């Protein structure tokens, strides 16, 4: 019995290590400080541009697909919707960052003047030729979700 426990113990540890190793290896570490160094100011720029109705500022860090999708006309519709439903952008707080489908996704809770529940800002970044650019931008809140 003692022999079985002694020999079984290292095997159990080895199985635990082998079970956990793939899970640890498949989740790459994100340098949160490095991501925030570019994500925070770029996100701030996008949010301020909505309140200023400044399409050039809003889209300056977008990839080409974002520029093709969020045209000047779509931006005007977005600013009208945001300002009428949640008001003016005031501030944001970092929540988390994660990797998804080749993008670095950063999530913030933002304060807008007419949305007491806050607005979830999800912005996706990709690195192209050494430059970090915006590849996705989403706003969500109870008032924005209401019809």
Short mmCIF file of C-alpha atoms in Angstrom, two decimals:
data_model
loop_
_atom_site.label_atom_id
_atom_site.label_comp_id
_atom_site.label_asym_id
_atom_site.label_seq_id
_atom_site.Cartn_x
_atom_site.Cartn_y
_atom_site.Cartn_z
CA UNK A 1 0.00 0.00 0.00
CA UNK A 2 2.79 2.41 0.92
CA UNK A 3 4.66 1.49 -2.22
CA UNK A 4 1.56 2.20 -4.34
CA UNK A 5 1.11 5.68 -2.79
CA UNK A 6 4.78 6.56 -3.20
CA UNK A 7 4.82 5.52 -6.81
CA UNK A 8 1.38 6.95 -7.52
CA UNK A 9 2.20 10.38 -6.09
CA UNK A 10 4.75 11.45 -8.71
CA UNK A 11 2.54 10.08 -11.47
CA UNK A 12 -0.36 12.22 -10.17
CA UNK A 13 1.83 15.31 -10.15
CA UNK A 14 3.09 14.54 -13.64
CA UNK A 15 -0.47 14.09 -14.91
CA UNK A 16 -1.49 17.39 -13.31
CA UNK A 17 1.46 19.19 -14.91
CA UNK A 18 0.78 17.61 -18.29
CA UNK A 19 -2.90 18.55 -18.01
CA UNK A 20 -2.23 22.17 -17.07
CA UNK A 21 0.72 22.77 -19.41
CA UNK A 22 -1.32 22.96 -22.65
CA UNK A 23 -3.82 25.34 -21.06
CA UNK A 24 -1.05 27.64 -19.89
CA UNK A 25 0.76 27.45 -23.22
CA UNK A 26 -2.35 28.26 -25.26
CA UNK A 27 -3.04 31.55 -23.45
CA UNK A 28 -0.37 34.05 -24.45
CA UNK A 29 0.48 36.72 -21.94
CA UNK A 30 -0.63 40.25 -22.75
CA UNK A 31 1.61 43.12 -21.75
CA UNK A 32 -1.23 45.24 -20.39
CA UNK A 33 0.96 48.32 -19.87
CA UNK A 34 2.24 48.16 -23.46
CA UNK A 35 -1.29 47.75 -24.84
CA UNK A 36 -2.64 50.61 -22.74
CA UNK A 37 0.22 52.86 -23.89
CA UNK A 38 -1.38 53.00 -27.35
CA UNK A 39 -4.97 51.89 -26.63
CA UNK A 40 -5.81 54.51 -24.00
CA UNK A 41 -4.95 57.59 -26.10
CA UNK A 42 -6.39 56.13 -29.32
CA UNK A 43 -9.66 55.24 -27.58
CA UNK A 44 -9.81 58.67 -25.96
CA UNK A 45 -9.36 60.23 -29.39
CA UNK A 46 -12.21 58.18 -30.87
CA UNK A 47 -14.59 58.99 -28.01
CA UNK A 48 -13.79 62.71 -28.02
CA UNK A 49 -14.20 62.88 -31.78
CA UNK A 50 -17.79 61.60 -31.47
CA UNK A 51 -18.67 64.53 -29.20
CA UNK A 52 -16.85 66.97 -31.46
CA UNK A 53 -18.44 65.64 -34.67
CA UNK A 54 -14.92 65.34 -36.09
CA UNK A 55 -14.79 62.48 -38.58
CA UNK A 56 -11.13 63.03 -39.51
CA UNK A 57 -10.10 62.72 -35.86
CA UNK A 58 -12.48 59.81 -35.29
CA UNK A 59 -11.12 57.74 -38.17
CA UNK A 60 -7.45 58.72 -38.16
CA UNK A 61 -6.28 55.45 -36.57
CA UNK A 62 -8.70 53.11 -38.36
CA UNK A 63 -7.68 50.29 -40.66
CA UNK A 64 -9.02 50.47 -44.22
CA UNK A 65 -11.95 48.15 -43.53
CA UNK A 66 -13.10 50.39 -40.66
CA UNK A 67 -12.80 53.47 -42.86
CA UNK A 68 -14.82 51.73 -45.59
CA UNK A 69 -17.50 50.66 -43.09
CA UNK A 70 -17.70 53.78 -40.92
CA UNK A 71 -17.97 56.43 -43.60
CA UNK A 72 -18.68 60.10 -42.95
CA UNK A 73 -22.41 59.40 -43.37
CA UNK A 74 -22.33 56.46 -40.93
CA UNK A 75 -20.32 58.60 -38.50
CA UNK A 76 -22.95 61.35 -38.61
CA UNK A 77 -25.64 58.77 -37.83
CA UNK A 78 -23.50 57.37 -35.00
CA UNK A 79 -22.89 60.76 -33.40
CA UNK A 80 -26.59 61.64 -33.61
CA UNK A 81 -27.55 58.33 -31.99
CA UNK A 82 -24.92 58.53 -29.24
CA UNK A 83 -25.60 62.14 -28.34
CA UNK A 84 -29.38 61.70 -28.34
CA UNK A 85 -29.40 58.47 -26.29
CA UNK A 86 -26.44 58.68 -23.89
CA UNK A 87 -25.29 62.30 -24.14
CA UNK A 88 -21.74 63.58 -24.11
CA UNK A 89 -18.67 61.52 -23.39
CA UNK A 90 -17.02 62.40 -20.07
CA UNK A 91 -14.47 59.77 -19.06
CA UNK A 92 -13.45 56.13 -19.33
CA UNK A 93 -11.98 53.46 -17.07
CA UNK A 94 -9.96 50.50 -18.28
CA UNK A 95 -11.57 47.11 -17.60
CA UNK A 96 -9.48 44.47 -19.37
CA UNK A 97 -7.66 43.41 -22.49
CA UNK A 98 -7.71 40.09 -24.30
CA UNK A 99 -6.61 38.50 -27.55
CA UNK A 100 -9.31 37.45 -30.03
CA UNK A 101 -8.85 36.25 -33.59
CA UNK A 102 -5.57 38.12 -34.10
CA UNK A 103 -6.85 41.34 -32.53
CA UNK A 104 -6.03 42.88 -29.17
CA UNK A 105 -9.42 43.74 -27.69
CA UNK A 106 -9.60 46.39 -24.99
CA UNK A 107 -12.72 47.03 -22.92
CA UNK A 108 -13.52 50.21 -21.03
CA UNK A 109 -16.44 51.45 -18.96
CA UNK A 110 -17.23 54.97 -20.11
CA UNK A 111 -19.24 57.70 -18.46
CA UNK A 112 -21.65 59.67 -20.65
CA UNK A 113 -23.79 62.54 -19.39
CA UNK A 114 -27.19 60.84 -19.89
CA UNK A 115 -26.39 57.18 -19.23
CA UNK A 116 -26.25 56.41 -15.49
CA UNK A 117 -25.50 52.73 -16.17
CA UNK A 118 -22.39 53.61 -18.15
CA UNK A 119 -21.38 52.62 -21.64
CA UNK A 120 -19.22 49.61 -22.44
CA UNK A 121 -16.61 50.55 -25.02
CA UNK A 122 -14.98 47.66 -26.86
CA UNK A 123 -12.20 48.59 -29.24
CA UNK A 124 -10.06 46.15 -31.22
CA UNK A 125 -6.52 46.79 -32.39
CA UNK A 126 -4.26 45.09 -34.86
CA UNK A 127 -0.64 45.68 -35.69
CA UNK A 128 0.08 46.32 -39.36
CA UNK A 129 3.63 47.05 -40.49
CA UNK A 130 4.58 47.82 -36.90
CA UNK A 131 1.72 50.29 -36.40
CA UNK A 132 -1.20 49.74 -34.04
CA UNK A 133 -4.49 50.57 -35.72
CA UNK A 134 -8.16 50.28 -34.85
CA UNK A 135 -9.92 47.32 -36.41
CA UNK A 136 -13.19 47.38 -34.46
CA UNK A 137 -15.20 49.75 -32.30
CA UNK A 138 -18.40 49.01 -30.38
CA UNK A 139 -20.51 50.89 -27.85
CA UNK A 140 -23.12 49.20 -25.68
CA UNK A 141 -25.40 50.40 -22.90
CA UNK A 142 -29.01 49.93 -21.82
CA UNK A 143 -30.08 53.16 -23.57
CA UNK A 144 -28.17 52.35 -26.76
CA UNK A 145 -29.68 48.86 -26.82
CA UNK A 146 -33.22 50.19 -26.35
CA UNK A 147 -35.20 50.93 -29.47
#
